[in-house]
Amino acid sequence: MKRTSFATWPCSIARTVDLLGDHWTPLVVREAFYGIRRFDEFQRELGIARNTLTDRLRHLVYAGILERRPYEAEPPRYDYLLTEKGRDLFAVLAAMSAWGDRWLAGESGVPVVFHHDSCDHDTTAEVVCAQCRAPLRAGDTSMRMGPGYPERLARRPDVRRRFGTE
C-alpha cells in the first residue's frame, strides 16, 4: 500500500509527519542524540532490520537531518552525524517525551529523565510563547494563515472557515 506524501501540504505539522512519520525514523534520530553514529551501533541498539535501517538513514541524509562522513575507506563505512537541522529536532523529541511521560508512563515512573546540565536540574520540555514566555496552550492559541499559505487554497470557503476569516 503506497503512503500518501504530505511533503507539499501547506502545514508544517503535515510536512514534519511526512519526514518523521513512521515507527523507526524518530527512534533513529533519538539514538543519534544518544551519540550513536555508526550503522552497526544503530542496528544493535534498536534491533531494527538492516534493510529498514538502511532506508531510514538514507532518508534522513537526503532530508538533511543526518550527514554521512566516511571513517573507513576499505570497505567504505560511514558515521551518521546530526546536522543543524537534525539538532533542531531535539525540541520535537523532548516534547514527545514530555507528553509520553505525562500520559504513558507506568506506575514505576518515567523511563528517561532529561537533565539540564546548565542549571543542574532534572526537567521536562515545555512549549512557551516566543514573545511573552507564557506556556502555549491550545485554549489560548489560534491558528492563522502564514505568508507561505497558498493563495489558491486561502480563497476556499472551507479553509476560510478553518482559520476564521470568512
CSV table of C-alpha atoms in Angstrom, one decimal:
chain,number,residue,atom,x,y,z
A,1,MET,CA,0.0,0.0,0.0
A,2,LYS,CA,1.5,3.3,-1.1
A,3,ARG,CA,1.7,6.0,1.6
A,4,THR,CA,0.3,9.5,0.9
A,5,SER,CA,3.0,12.1,0.9
A,6,PHE,CA,2.4,15.3,2.9
A,7,ALA,CA,5.6,16.9,1.9
A,8,THR,CA,3.9,19.7,-0.1
A,9,TRP,CA,0.9,20.3,2.1
A,10,PRO,CA,0.6,23.8,3.4
A,11,CYS,CA,1.1,22.7,7.0
A,12,SER,CA,4.3,22.3,9.0
A,13,ILE,CA,2.8,19.5,11.1
A,14,ALA,CA,1.9,17.5,8.0
A,15,ARG,CA,5.4,18.1,6.5
A,16,THR,CA,7.1,17.0,9.7
A,17,VAL,CA,5.0,13.9,9.9
A,18,ASP,CA,5.9,13.2,6.3
A,19,LEU,CA,9.6,13.3,7.3
A,20,LEU,CA,9.4,11.5,10.7
A,21,GLY,CA,6.0,9.7,10.5
A,22,ASP,CA,6.9,6.1,10.7
A,23,HIS,CA,7.9,4.0,13.8
A,24,TRP,CA,11.6,3.9,13.2
A,25,THR,CA,12.7,7.3,12.0
A,26,PRO,CA,12.2,9.2,15.3
A,27,LEU,CA,14.0,6.4,17.1
A,28,VAL,CA,17.0,6.6,14.7
A,29,VAL,CA,17.1,10.3,15.4
A,30,ARG,CA,16.8,9.7,19.2
A,31,GLU,CA,19.8,7.3,19.0
A,32,ALA,CA,21.8,10.0,17.2
A,33,PHE,CA,21.1,12.3,20.2
A,34,TYR,CA,22.4,9.5,22.5
A,35,GLY,CA,25.7,9.6,20.5
A,36,ILE,CA,25.2,6.6,18.2
A,37,ARG,CA,27.0,7.3,14.9
A,38,ARG,CA,27.6,4.0,13.1
A,39,PHE,CA,25.3,1.7,11.2
A,40,ASP,CA,26.1,-1.3,13.3
A,41,GLU,CA,25.5,0.7,16.5
A,42,PHE,CA,22.1,1.9,15.4
A,43,GLN,CA,21.2,-1.7,14.3
A,44,ARG,CA,22.3,-3.2,17.7
A,45,GLU,CA,20.7,-0.5,19.9
A,46,LEU,CA,17.3,-0.5,18.1
A,47,GLY,CA,17.1,-4.2,17.0
A,48,ILE,CA,16.0,-2.8,13.6
A,49,ALA,CA,16.3,-4.8,10.4
A,50,ARG,CA,19.3,-3.9,8.3
A,51,ASN,CA,17.2,-3.0,5.2
A,52,THR,CA,14.9,-0.9,7.2
A,53,LEU,CA,17.8,1.0,8.9
A,54,THR,CA,19.4,1.5,5.5
A,55,ASP,CA,16.2,3.0,4.2
A,56,ARG,CA,15.8,5.3,7.2
A,57,LEU,CA,19.4,6.5,7.2
A,58,ARG,CA,19.2,7.2,3.5
A,59,HIS,CA,16.0,9.2,4.0
A,60,LEU,CA,17.5,11.2,6.9
A,61,VAL,CA,20.6,12.0,5.0
A,62,TYR,CA,18.6,13.0,1.9
A,63,ALA,CA,16.4,15.2,4.1
A,64,GLY,CA,19.4,16.9,5.6
A,65,ILE,CA,18.8,15.6,9.2
A,66,LEU,CA,21.9,13.5,9.2
A,67,GLU,CA,25.3,13.9,7.5
A,68,ARG,CA,27.2,10.9,6.3
A,69,ARG,CA,31.0,11.1,6.9
A,70,PRO,CA,33.4,8.4,5.9
A,71,TYR,CA,35.6,6.8,8.6
A,72,GLU,CA,36.9,3.8,6.7
A,73,ALA,CA,37.8,3.6,3.0
A,74,GLU,CA,38.1,-0.3,2.6
A,75,PRO,CA,35.3,-1.3,2.9
A,76,PRO,CA,33.6,2.1,2.8
A,77,ARG,CA,32.0,2.8,6.1
A,78,TYR,CA,30.3,6.0,7.4
A,79,ASP,CA,29.4,7.8,10.6
A,80,TYR,CA,26.0,9.4,10.6
A,81,LEU,CA,26.0,12.8,12.4
A,82,LEU,CA,23.2,15.2,13.2
A,83,THR,CA,23.2,18.3,11.2
A,84,GLU,CA,22.0,21.7,12.5
A,85,LYS,CA,18.6,20.8,11.0
A,86,GLY,CA,18.8,17.4,12.8
A,87,ARG,CA,19.8,19.0,16.1
A,88,ASP,CA,16.8,21.3,15.9
A,89,LEU,CA,14.6,18.1,16.2
A,90,PHE,CA,15.7,17.9,19.8
A,91,ALA,CA,12.7,20.1,20.9
A,92,VAL,CA,10.3,17.9,19.0
A,93,LEU,CA,11.6,14.7,20.6
A,94,ALA,CA,11.7,16.4,24.1
A,95,ALA,CA,8.0,17.5,23.7
A,96,MET,CA,7.1,14.0,22.6
A,97,SER,CA,8.9,12.6,25.6
A,98,ALA,CA,7.1,15.1,28.0
A,99,TRP,CA,3.7,14.1,26.6
A,100,GLY,CA,4.6,10.4,26.9
A,101,ASP,CA,5.8,10.9,30.5
A,102,ARG,CA,2.5,12.5,31.4
A,103,TRP,CA,0.2,10.1,29.7
A,104,LEU,CA,2.0,6.8,29.1
A,105,ALA,CA,4.5,6.3,32.0
A,106,GLY,CA,3.8,3.3,34.1
A,107,GLU,CA,3.4,3.2,37.9
A,108,SER,CA,7.2,3.0,38.4
A,109,GLY,CA,7.7,6.4,36.8
A,110,VAL,CA,9.1,7.9,33.7
A,111,PRO,CA,11.7,5.8,31.8
A,112,VAL,CA,14.1,8.6,30.9
A,113,VAL,CA,14.8,11.8,32.8
A,114,PHE,CA,16.0,14.9,30.9
A,115,HIS,CA,18.7,16.7,33.0
A,116,HIS,CA,19.5,20.3,32.1
A,117,ASP,CA,23.3,20.4,32.5
A,118,SER,CA,23.4,24.2,32.5
A,119,CYS,CA,21.4,24.6,35.7
A,120,ASP,CA,21.9,21.1,37.0
A,121,HIS,CA,18.2,20.2,37.3
A,122,ASP,CA,16.0,17.5,36.0
A,123,THR,CA,13.4,18.9,33.7
A,124,THR,CA,10.7,18.4,31.1
A,125,ALA,CA,10.1,20.1,27.8
A,126,GLU,CA,7.5,22.9,27.8
A,127,VAL,CA,6.3,24.8,24.8
A,128,VAL,CA,6.2,28.5,25.6
A,129,CYS,CA,5.3,31.7,23.6
A,130,ALA,CA,8.4,33.1,22.0
A,131,GLN,CA,7.3,36.6,22.8
A,132,CYS,CA,5.9,36.5,26.4
A,133,ARG,CA,7.3,33.1,27.6
A,134,ALA,CA,3.9,32.0,28.9
A,135,PRO,CA,3.0,28.3,28.3
A,136,LEU,CA,1.5,27.8,24.9
A,137,ARG,CA,-1.9,26.1,25.4
A,138,ALA,CA,-4.5,25.1,22.8
A,139,GLY,CA,-7.2,27.2,24.5
A,140,ASP,CA,-5.1,30.3,24.4
A,141,THR,CA,-3.9,29.9,20.8
A,142,SER,CA,-5.5,30.3,17.4
A,143,MET,CA,-4.0,29.4,14.0
A,144,ARG,CA,-3.7,31.9,11.2
A,145,MET,CA,-2.7,31.5,7.6
A,146,GLY,CA,1.0,32.4,7.3
A,147,PRO,CA,2.7,34.1,4.4
A,148,GLY,CA,3.5,30.7,2.8
A,149,TYR,CA,-0.1,29.5,2.7
A,150,PRO,CA,-1.1,29.0,-0.9
A,151,GLU,CA,-3.4,31.8,-2.2
A,152,ARG,CA,-5.4,29.3,-4.3
A,153,LEU,CA,-6.3,27.4,-1.0
A,154,ALA,CA,-6.8,30.6,1.1
A,155,ARG,CA,-9.8,31.6,-1.1
A,156,ARG,CA,-11.7,28.3,-0.5
A,157,PRO,CA,-14.7,28.7,1.9
A,158,ASP,CA,-13.7,25.6,3.9
A,159,VAL,CA,-10.2,26.9,4.5
A,160,ARG,CA,-11.6,30.4,5.4
A,161,ARG,CA,-13.9,28.7,8.0
A,162,ARG,CA,-11.0,26.7,9.4
A,163,PHE,CA,-9.0,29.9,10.0
A,164,GLY,CA,-12.0,32.1,11.0
A,165,THR,CA,-11.5,34.5,8.1
A,166,GLU,CA,-14.9,34.3,6.4
